[in-house]
Amino acid sequence: MKDMDGDFNHVNEVQSLLAMAKEENITNSDGSPLNSRDINRLLLALRYNGFESGIYLHFSMFNHDEDPNCIKFRPSPEEGIETKANNSDDNARKLPHYSEARTTRYVRKGEALTLHYLENPREVSHATRRKILWDQHRFDIGVENAYRKFLHLPDDVTFNGISDDDVGGTKDYDYDDQTNRRRAIYASELVNGEFPDSSLEEHKAMGTINNTTNSNNGNSKDQDEEEDVTVTSNIEKSLDDLEEMLQELQHIFQNTKGALNQALPYSGAFERAAALELTFGELVTASRSSLGNDHHILLSRCRRMHLDSIELVLSKCSDFLTEKQSVELMARFLPTVQMLLESQKRRLGSHHTHDAATYQDFSMGIQSLLSHSSRRLLSLKLEGMGSLEECSMMELYCRREKERIERLYPRDVEEILEM
């Protein structure tokens, strides 16, 4: 709190909040007036215990884990209570007063329940994640060997990456084995076979943290490590910029609704959406090359956003697409979704709710090409899909997996609360 009291802007903000509390007659539970220490404690509680969707009494007791066994579902209006909006006749839905957590795998008796503190996006580089977790929650996941210990990985596990032969080419590979999953999490950070260094120099300067050095060389960041960090930061900057463009287009399409045919030619939204999809595809290719790791954590975000851009074009711009263009979009969609699914299963296991959505995308893509161009589907030469029969079997498998996983997350809190 001493650092907070020395911040001029923060002090002014606290004084403003105190004035508002006095005006609104907001007091402590014992009726005593709020003071600056009370305000600071509330701000710190929000900062270090809050989630993007709010602060919760019980969720604040969950610890963070890079390999969590629970997932938190944010409140949504669909789960809320129907109300009257602004005293009008229009029905609205009020956000529910709860947030929900579900286990994502089998949990042993006595095992702590954990969450991943980063909600959106979760798919950020180790360097970015490390800084966010320190800034918002004041703990350090470290680098290299410290991060390996944070993941509770055995000392005899190798960290030279995980090849496709280790996983995809091995039928007996267990996605839900804890060591396999945590090894994959570690490997998803490697850049050209090396774990990139990161630092919290601004916090070191204040004496608040001792940065963990790379035990392989007792020195500070060498040139290669700095280049690795630059690679990931450049990709994240590109993703942030492109995501903003994607959200802007989604907003345009949402607001035009039934008037798409008239609005699109003048707004140029169709051309922008098509160009954005191609840009995402190029970013995936360029990132694979610069990262030297087909299953890097940032590639999952690249691929997921590429899928979102393709879905946007197909769903909102179908009147402007030829049959061939639609087929080619789906031909770019399928390899992307297959690689995303593989990366997710390695890091999250085979029962995670994120897998269900990706299985659904995979199933939808196969169905589309089977219906419109089975020849183009076979030309992709996707693993396990060498014939039309195998393609149909894969589509059925993806559909069933999606349904199986969804049954694990019934979202029945309302029913439970009413018991």
Coordinates of C-alpha atoms in Angstrom, one line a residue:
M1 CA 0.0 0.0 0.0
K2 CA 3.0 2.3 0.5
D3 CA 3.6 2.3 -3.3
M4 CA 0.0 3.1 -3.9
D5 CA 0.0 6.1 -1.5
G6 CA 3.1 7.4 -3.4
D7 CA 1.2 7.5 -6.7
F8 CA -0.3 10.9 -7.2
N9 CA -2.9 9.8 -9.8
H10 CA -3.9 6.9 -7.6
V11 CA -4.3 9.1 -4.5
N12 CA -6.6 11.4 -6.5
E13 CA -8.6 8.4 -7.7
V14 CA -9.0 7.2 -4.1
Q15 CA -10.1 10.7 -2.9
S16 CA -12.7 10.7 -5.7
L17 CA -14.0 7.3 -4.6
L18 CA -14.2 8.4 -1.0
A19 CA -16.2 11.4 -2.0
M20 CA -18.6 9.3 -4.0
A21 CA -18.9 6.8 -1.1
K22 CA -19.8 9.7 1.2
E23 CA -22.3 11.1 -1.2
E24 CA -24.0 7.7 -1.7
N25 CA -23.8 6.9 2.0
I26 CA -21.6 3.8 1.4
T27 CA -20.0 2.6 4.6
N28 CA -18.2 -0.4 6.1
S29 CA -20.4 -3.3 7.4
D30 CA -20.2 -1.8 11.0
G31 CA -21.5 1.5 9.7
S32 CA -18.1 3.4 10.0
P33 CA -17.2 5.6 7.1
L34 CA -14.7 4.4 4.5
N35 CA -11.2 5.7 4.6
S36 CA -8.3 5.5 2.1
R37 CA -7.0 2.2 3.5
D38 CA -10.5 0.6 3.0
I39 CA -10.5 1.8 -0.6
N40 CA -7.0 0.5 -1.2
R41 CA -7.9 -2.9 0.2
L42 CA -10.9 -3.1 -2.0
L43 CA -8.9 -2.2 -5.1
L44 CA -6.2 -4.7 -4.2
A45 CA -8.8 -7.4 -3.7
L46 CA -10.3 -6.7 -7.1
R47 CA -6.9 -6.7 -8.7
Y48 CA -5.5 -9.8 -7.3
N49 CA -8.7 -11.9 -6.8
G50 CA -10.9 -10.8 -9.6
F51 CA -11.6 -12.4 -13.0
E52 CA -12.5 -10.7 -16.2
S53 CA -16.2 -11.3 -15.4
G54 CA -16.0 -10.1 -11.8
I55 CA -14.9 -11.1 -8.3
Y56 CA -16.3 -14.2 -6.6
L57 CA -16.0 -15.3 -3.0
H58 CA -15.4 -19.0 -3.8
F59 CA -13.4 -18.6 -7.0
S60 CA -10.9 -16.4 -5.2
M61 CA -9.9 -19.6 -3.3
F62 CA -8.9 -21.4 -6.5
N63 CA -5.2 -21.4 -7.2
H64 CA -3.7 -20.9 -10.7
D65 CA -2.2 -23.8 -12.6
E66 CA -0.7 -23.9 -16.1
D67 CA -2.4 -27.4 -16.3
P68 CA -5.7 -26.7 -14.4
N69 CA -8.2 -29.4 -13.8
C70 CA -11.2 -27.0 -13.9
I71 CA -12.6 -24.4 -16.2
K72 CA -14.6 -21.3 -15.3
F73 CA -17.7 -20.4 -17.4
R74 CA -18.5 -16.7 -17.5
P75 CA -22.1 -15.6 -16.8
S76 CA -24.1 -15.0 -19.9
P77 CA -27.5 -13.4 -20.5
E78 CA -28.8 -16.6 -21.9
E79 CA -28.5 -18.1 -18.4
G80 CA -30.0 -15.1 -16.6
I81 CA -33.5 -14.2 -15.5
E82 CA -35.9 -12.7 -17.9
T83 CA -36.8 -9.1 -16.9
K84 CA -38.3 -6.0 -18.4
A85 CA -35.8 -3.7 -19.9
N86 CA -36.0 0.0 -18.8
N87 CA -39.7 -0.5 -17.9
S88 CA -40.6 -1.2 -21.5
D89 CA -42.4 -4.1 -23.1
D90 CA -39.2 -5.6 -24.4
N91 CA -37.9 -8.6 -22.6
A92 CA -34.3 -8.6 -21.5
R93 CA -32.1 -11.0 -19.7
K94 CA -30.3 -10.1 -16.5
L95 CA -26.9 -11.6 -15.9
P96 CA -27.0 -14.4 -13.4
H97 CA -25.5 -13.8 -9.9
Y98 CA -23.2 -16.8 -10.2
S99 CA -20.3 -18.1 -12.2
E100 CA -19.7 -21.7 -12.8
A101 CA -16.7 -24.1 -12.6
R102 CA -16.5 -27.6 -14.0
T103 CA -13.7 -30.1 -13.9
T104 CA -12.1 -30.9 -17.2
R105 CA -10.8 -34.3 -16.3
Y106 CA -10.9 -36.9 -13.6
V107 CA -9.7 -35.5 -10.3
R108 CA -8.0 -37.7 -7.6
K109 CA -9.3 -37.6 -4.1
G110 CA -7.5 -34.9 -2.2
E111 CA -6.2 -33.2 -5.4
A112 CA -6.6 -29.4 -5.3
L113 CA -9.0 -27.8 -7.8
T114 CA -7.3 -25.3 -9.9
L115 CA -8.1 -22.8 -12.7
H116 CA -6.2 -20.9 -15.3
Y117 CA -6.4 -17.3 -14.3
L118 CA -6.2 -15.9 -17.8
E119 CA -9.6 -16.1 -19.4
N120 CA -9.4 -14.3 -22.7
P121 CA -7.2 -14.9 -24.5
R122 CA -5.6 -17.8 -22.7
E123 CA -3.4 -18.5 -25.7
V124 CA -0.6 -16.0 -25.1
S125 CA 3.2 -16.5 -25.0
H126 CA 5.0 -17.5 -21.9
A127 CA 6.6 -14.0 -21.6
T128 CA 3.2 -12.2 -21.8
R129 CA 1.5 -14.7 -19.5
R130 CA 4.3 -14.3 -17.0
K131 CA 4.0 -10.5 -16.9
I132 CA 0.2 -10.5 -16.7
L133 CA 0.2 -13.0 -13.8
W134 CA 2.8 -11.1 -11.9
D135 CA 1.1 -7.7 -12.5
Q136 CA -2.4 -8.9 -11.7
H137 CA -1.8 -11.7 -9.1
R138 CA 1.7 -11.2 -7.9
F139 CA 3.3 -14.6 -8.5
D140 CA 6.0 -15.6 -10.9
I141 CA 5.8 -18.7 -13.1
G142 CA 9.5 -18.3 -13.9
V143 CA 11.4 -19.4 -17.0
E144 CA 13.2 -22.6 -18.2
N145 CA 13.8 -24.8 -15.1
A146 CA 11.6 -22.8 -12.8
Y147 CA 8.7 -23.2 -15.2
R148 CA 9.4 -26.9 -15.5
K149 CA 9.0 -27.1 -11.7
F150 CA 5.9 -25.0 -11.8
L151 CA 4.4 -27.6 -14.1
H152 CA 5.5 -30.4 -11.7
L153 CA 7.3 -32.2 -14.4
P154 CA 9.6 -35.1 -13.4
D155 CA 13.3 -34.4 -13.8
D156 CA 13.9 -37.3 -16.2
V157 CA 11.4 -35.9 -18.8
T158 CA 13.1 -34.6 -21.9
F159 CA 12.2 -31.2 -23.4
N160 CA 13.3 -31.4 -27.0
G161 CA 9.8 -30.9 -28.2
I162 CA 7.2 -33.4 -29.2
S163 CA 7.2 -34.6 -32.8
D164 CA 4.1 -35.7 -34.7
D165 CA 5.6 -39.2 -34.6
D166 CA 5.5 -39.1 -30.8
V167 CA 1.8 -38.3 -30.8
G168 CA -0.2 -38.3 -34.0
G169 CA 1.6 -41.3 -35.4
T170 CA 1.3 -43.4 -32.2
K171 CA -2.1 -45.0 -31.6
D172 CA -1.2 -45.8 -28.0
Y173 CA -0.4 -42.1 -27.1
D174 CA -2.4 -41.1 -24.1
Y175 CA -3.6 -37.5 -24.3
D176 CA -4.9 -37.6 -20.8
D177 CA -1.6 -38.8 -19.2
Q178 CA -0.5 -36.0 -16.8
T179 CA 3.1 -36.1 -17.8
N180 CA 2.3 -36.2 -21.5
R181 CA 0.0 -33.2 -21.2
R182 CA 2.4 -31.1 -19.1
R183 CA 5.3 -32.0 -21.4
A184 CA 3.1 -30.8 -24.3
I185 CA 2.4 -27.5 -22.4
Y186 CA 6.1 -26.9 -22.0
A187 CA 6.9 -27.8 -25.6
S188 CA 4.2 -25.4 -26.8
E189 CA 6.4 -22.5 -25.7
L190 CA 9.5 -23.6 -27.5
V191 CA 10.8 -21.4 -30.3
N192 CA 13.1 -23.3 -32.7
G193 CA 13.7 -25.9 -30.1
E194 CA 14.6 -23.5 -27.3
F195 CA 12.7 -22.1 -24.3
P196 CA 12.6 -18.3 -24.8
D197 CA 13.8 -16.2 -21.9
S198 CA 11.7 -13.5 -20.4
S199 CA 12.2 -10.9 -17.7
L200 CA 10.4 -8.7 -15.3
E201 CA 13.0 -6.0 -15.3
E202 CA 10.8 -3.2 -14.2
H203 CA 9.8 -5.2 -11.1
K204 CA 13.4 -6.2 -10.4
A205 CA 14.4 -2.6 -10.4
M206 CA 11.9 -2.0 -7.6
G207 CA 13.3 -5.0 -5.7
T208 CA 10.0 -6.8 -5.8
I209 CA 11.1 -9.9 -7.6
N210 CA 14.2 -11.9 -8.3
N211 CA 14.2 -12.9 -12.0
T212 CA 14.9 -16.5 -12.7
T213 CA 17.9 -17.0 -14.9
N214 CA 18.4 -19.7 -17.5
S215 CA 20.4 -22.5 -15.7
N216 CA 21.9 -23.6 -19.0
N217 CA 24.1 -20.5 -19.2
G218 CA 24.6 -18.3 -16.1
N219 CA 24.4 -15.2 -18.3
S220 CA 21.6 -12.7 -19.0
K221 CA 19.6 -12.9 -22.2
D222 CA 21.9 -13.7 -25.2
Q223 CA 21.1 -12.6 -28.7
D224 CA 19.2 -15.7 -29.6
E225 CA 16.9 -15.5 -26.6
E226 CA 16.2 -11.8 -27.4
E227 CA 15.3 -12.8 -30.9
D228 CA 12.9 -15.5 -29.6
V229 CA 11.1 -13.0 -27.4
T230 CA 10.9 -10.6 -30.4
V231 CA 9.4 -13.3 -32.6
T232 CA 6.6 -14.1 -30.1
S233 CA 5.9 -10.4 -29.3
N234 CA 5.7 -9.5 -33.0
I235 CA 3.2 -12.4 -33.6
E236 CA 1.1 -11.3 -30.6
K237 CA 1.1 -7.7 -31.8
S238 CA -0.1 -8.8 -35.2
L239 CA -2.8 -11.0 -33.6
D240 CA -4.0 -8.2 -31.4
D241 CA -4.3 -5.8 -34.4
L242 CA -6.0 -8.4 -36.6
E243 CA -8.4 -9.4 -33.8
E244 CA -9.5 -5.8 -33.5
M245 CA -10.2 -5.7 -37.2
L246 CA -12.2 -9.0 -37.0
Q247 CA -14.3 -7.7 -34.1
E248 CA -15.0 -4.5 -36.0
L249 CA -16.2 -6.5 -39.0
Q250 CA -18.4 -8.7 -36.8
H251 CA -19.9 -5.6 -35.4
I252 CA -20.7 -4.3 -38.8
F253 CA -22.3 -7.5 -39.9
Q254 CA -24.3 -7.7 -36.7
N255 CA -25.7 -4.2 -37.1
T256 CA -26.6 -4.6 -40.8
K257 CA -28.6 -7.8 -40.1
G258 CA -31.2 -8.2 -42.9
A259 CA -29.9 -5.4 -45.0
L260 CA -26.6 -7.2 -45.9
N261 CA -27.2 -7.2 -49.7
Q262 CA -27.6 -3.5 -49.8
A263 CA -25.0 -2.5 -47.2
L264 CA -22.1 -4.7 -48.2
P265 CA -21.2 -3.2 -51.6
Y266 CA -21.1 0.3 -50.2
S267 CA -19.3 -0.5 -46.9
G268 CA -16.7 -2.7 -48.5
A269 CA -17.1 -5.1 -45.6
F270 CA -17.1 -8.2 -47.9
E271 CA -13.7 -7.2 -49.4
R272 CA -12.3 -6.4 -46.0
A273 CA -13.5 -9.8 -44.6
A274 CA -12.1 -11.7 -47.5
A275 CA -8.7 -9.9 -47.3
L276 CA -8.6 -10.4 -43.5
E277 CA -9.1 -14.2 -44.0
L278 CA -6.2 -14.3 -46.4
T279 CA -4.1 -12.3 -43.9
F280 CA -4.8 -14.7 -41.1
G281 CA -3.8 -17.6 -43.4
E282 CA -0.5 -15.9 -44.2
L283 CA 0.1 -15.2 -40.5
V284 CA -0.3 -18.9 -39.7
T285 CA 2.2 -19.8 -42.4
A286 CA 4.7 -17.1 -41.5
S287 CA 4.4 -17.9 -37.7
R288 CA 5.0 -21.6 -38.3
S289 CA 8.2 -20.8 -40.1
S290 CA 9.5 -18.3 -37.6
L291 CA 8.6 -20.3 -34.5
G292 CA 9.8 -23.6 -35.8
N293 CA 7.1 -25.3 -33.8
D294 CA 3.8 -26.5 -35.4
H295 CA 2.1 -26.7 -32.0
H296 CA 3.3 -23.4 -30.4
I297 CA 0.7 -21.8 -28.1
L298 CA 0.5 -18.8 -30.4
L299 CA -0.3 -20.9 -33.4
S300 CA -3.4 -22.1 -31.6
R301 CA -4.6 -18.5 -31.4
C302 CA -3.6 -17.9 -35.0
R303 CA -5.6 -20.9 -36.2
R304 CA -8.6 -20.2 -34.1
M305 CA -8.9 -16.7 -35.4
H306 CA -8.3 -17.9 -39.0
L307 CA -11.3 -20.2 -38.5
D308 CA -13.4 -17.3 -37.1
S309 CA -12.5 -15.2 -40.2
I310 CA -13.5 -18.0 -42.6
E311 CA -16.8 -18.6 -40.7
L312 CA -17.5 -14.9 -40.9
V313 CA -17.0 -14.8 -44.7
L314 CA -19.0 -18.0 -45.3
S315 CA -21.9 -17.1 -43.0
K316 CA -22.3 -13.4 -43.8
C317 CA -21.0 -13.0 -47.3
S318 CA -22.4 -16.2 -49.0
D319 CA -24.3 -14.1 -51.6
F320 CA -21.1 -12.7 -52.9
L321 CA -19.2 -16.0 -53.1
T322 CA -19.1 -18.4 -56.1
E323 CA -19.4 -22.1 -55.5
K324 CA -15.6 -22.5 -56.2
Q325 CA -14.7 -19.7 -53.7
S326 CA -16.8 -21.4 -51.0
V327 CA -15.1 -24.7 -51.6
E328 CA -11.7 -23.2 -51.5
L329 CA -12.5 -21.4 -48.2
M330 CA -13.5 -24.7 -46.7
A331 CA -10.4 -26.4 -48.1
R332 CA -8.4 -23.8 -46.1
F333 CA -10.6 -24.4 -43.1
L334 CA -10.1 -28.1 -42.7
P335 CA -6.3 -28.3 -42.4
T336 CA -6.4 -25.4 -40.0
V337 CA -9.0 -27.0 -37.7
Q338 CA -7.3 -30.4 -37.8
M339 CA -4.0 -28.8 -36.5
L340 CA -5.8 -26.8 -33.9
L341 CA -7.6 -29.8 -32.6
E342 CA -4.3 -31.8 -32.3
S343 CA -2.6 -28.9 -30.4
Q344 CA -5.6 -28.5 -28.1
K345 CA -5.7 -32.2 -27.2
R346 CA -2.0 -32.3 -26.5
R347 CA -2.3 -29.4 -24.0
L348 CA -5.8 -29.8 -22.7
G349 CA -6.5 -33.5 -22.8
S350 CA -9.4 -35.2 -24.6
H351 CA -12.3 -34.2 -22.4
H352 CA -12.0 -30.4 -22.4
T353 CA -14.9 -28.2 -23.5
H354 CA -12.7 -26.3 -26.0
D355 CA -12.2 -29.6 -27.8
A356 CA -16.0 -30.0 -28.3
A357 CA -16.2 -26.7 -30.3
T358 CA -13.3 -27.7 -32.5
Y359 CA -14.7 -31.2 -33.1
Q360 CA -17.9 -29.5 -34.2
D361 CA -16.0 -27.2 -36.6
F362 CA -14.1 -30.3 -38.0
S363 CA -17.4 -32.2 -38.5
M364 CA -19.0 -29.2 -40.2
G365 CA -16.0 -28.8 -42.6
I366 CA -16.0 -32.4 -43.6
Q367 CA -19.8 -32.4 -44.2
S368 CA -19.5 -29.3 -46.4
L369 CA -16.8 -30.7 -48.7
L370 CA -18.4 -34.1 -48.9
S371 CA -21.5 -32.4 -50.1
H372 CA -19.9 -29.8 -52.5
S373 CA -16.6 -31.3 -53.7
S374 CA -15.5 -34.7 -52.4
R375 CA -12.6 -34.5 -54.9
R376 CA -11.3 -31.4 -53.3
L377 CA -11.6 -33.0 -49.9
L378 CA -9.5 -36.0 -50.9
S379 CA -6.9 -33.7 -52.5
L380 CA -6.2 -32.2 -49.1
K381 CA -4.7 -35.6 -48.1
L382 CA -5.6 -35.1 -44.4
E383 CA -4.4 -37.7 -41.9
G384 CA -6.8 -40.6 -41.6
M385 CA -8.9 -39.3 -44.5
G386 CA -7.5 -41.1 -47.5
S387 CA -10.8 -42.3 -48.9
L388 CA -14.4 -41.0 -48.9
E389 CA -15.3 -43.8 -46.5
E390 CA -12.6 -42.7 -44.1
C391 CA -13.8 -39.1 -44.4
S392 CA -17.3 -40.1 -43.5
M393 CA -16.0 -42.1 -40.6
M394 CA -14.0 -39.2 -39.4
E395 CA -17.0 -36.9 -39.6
L396 CA -19.1 -39.3 -37.6
Y397 CA -16.3 -39.6 -35.0
C398 CA -16.0 -35.8 -34.6
R399 CA -19.7 -35.5 -34.2
R400 CA -19.9 -38.1 -31.5
E401 CA -16.9 -36.7 -29.7
K402 CA -18.5 -33.3 -29.7
E403 CA -21.7 -34.8 -28.2
R404 CA -19.8 -36.8 -25.7
I405 CA -17.8 -33.9 -24.4
E406 CA -20.8 -31.6 -24.2
R407 CA -22.5 -34.1 -21.9
L408 CA -19.7 -33.7 -19.5
Y409 CA -20.6 -30.0 -19.1
P410 CA -24.4 -29.9 -18.6
R411 CA -24.5 -26.3 -17.4
D412 CA -27.4 -27.2 -15.0
V413 CA -26.6 -24.7 -12.2
E414 CA -30.1 -23.2 -12.3
E415 CA -31.6 -26.6 -11.6
I416 CA -29.1 -27.3 -8.8
L417 CA -29.8 -24.0 -7.1
E418 CA -33.5 -24.6 -7.2
M419 CA -33.2 -27.9 -5.4

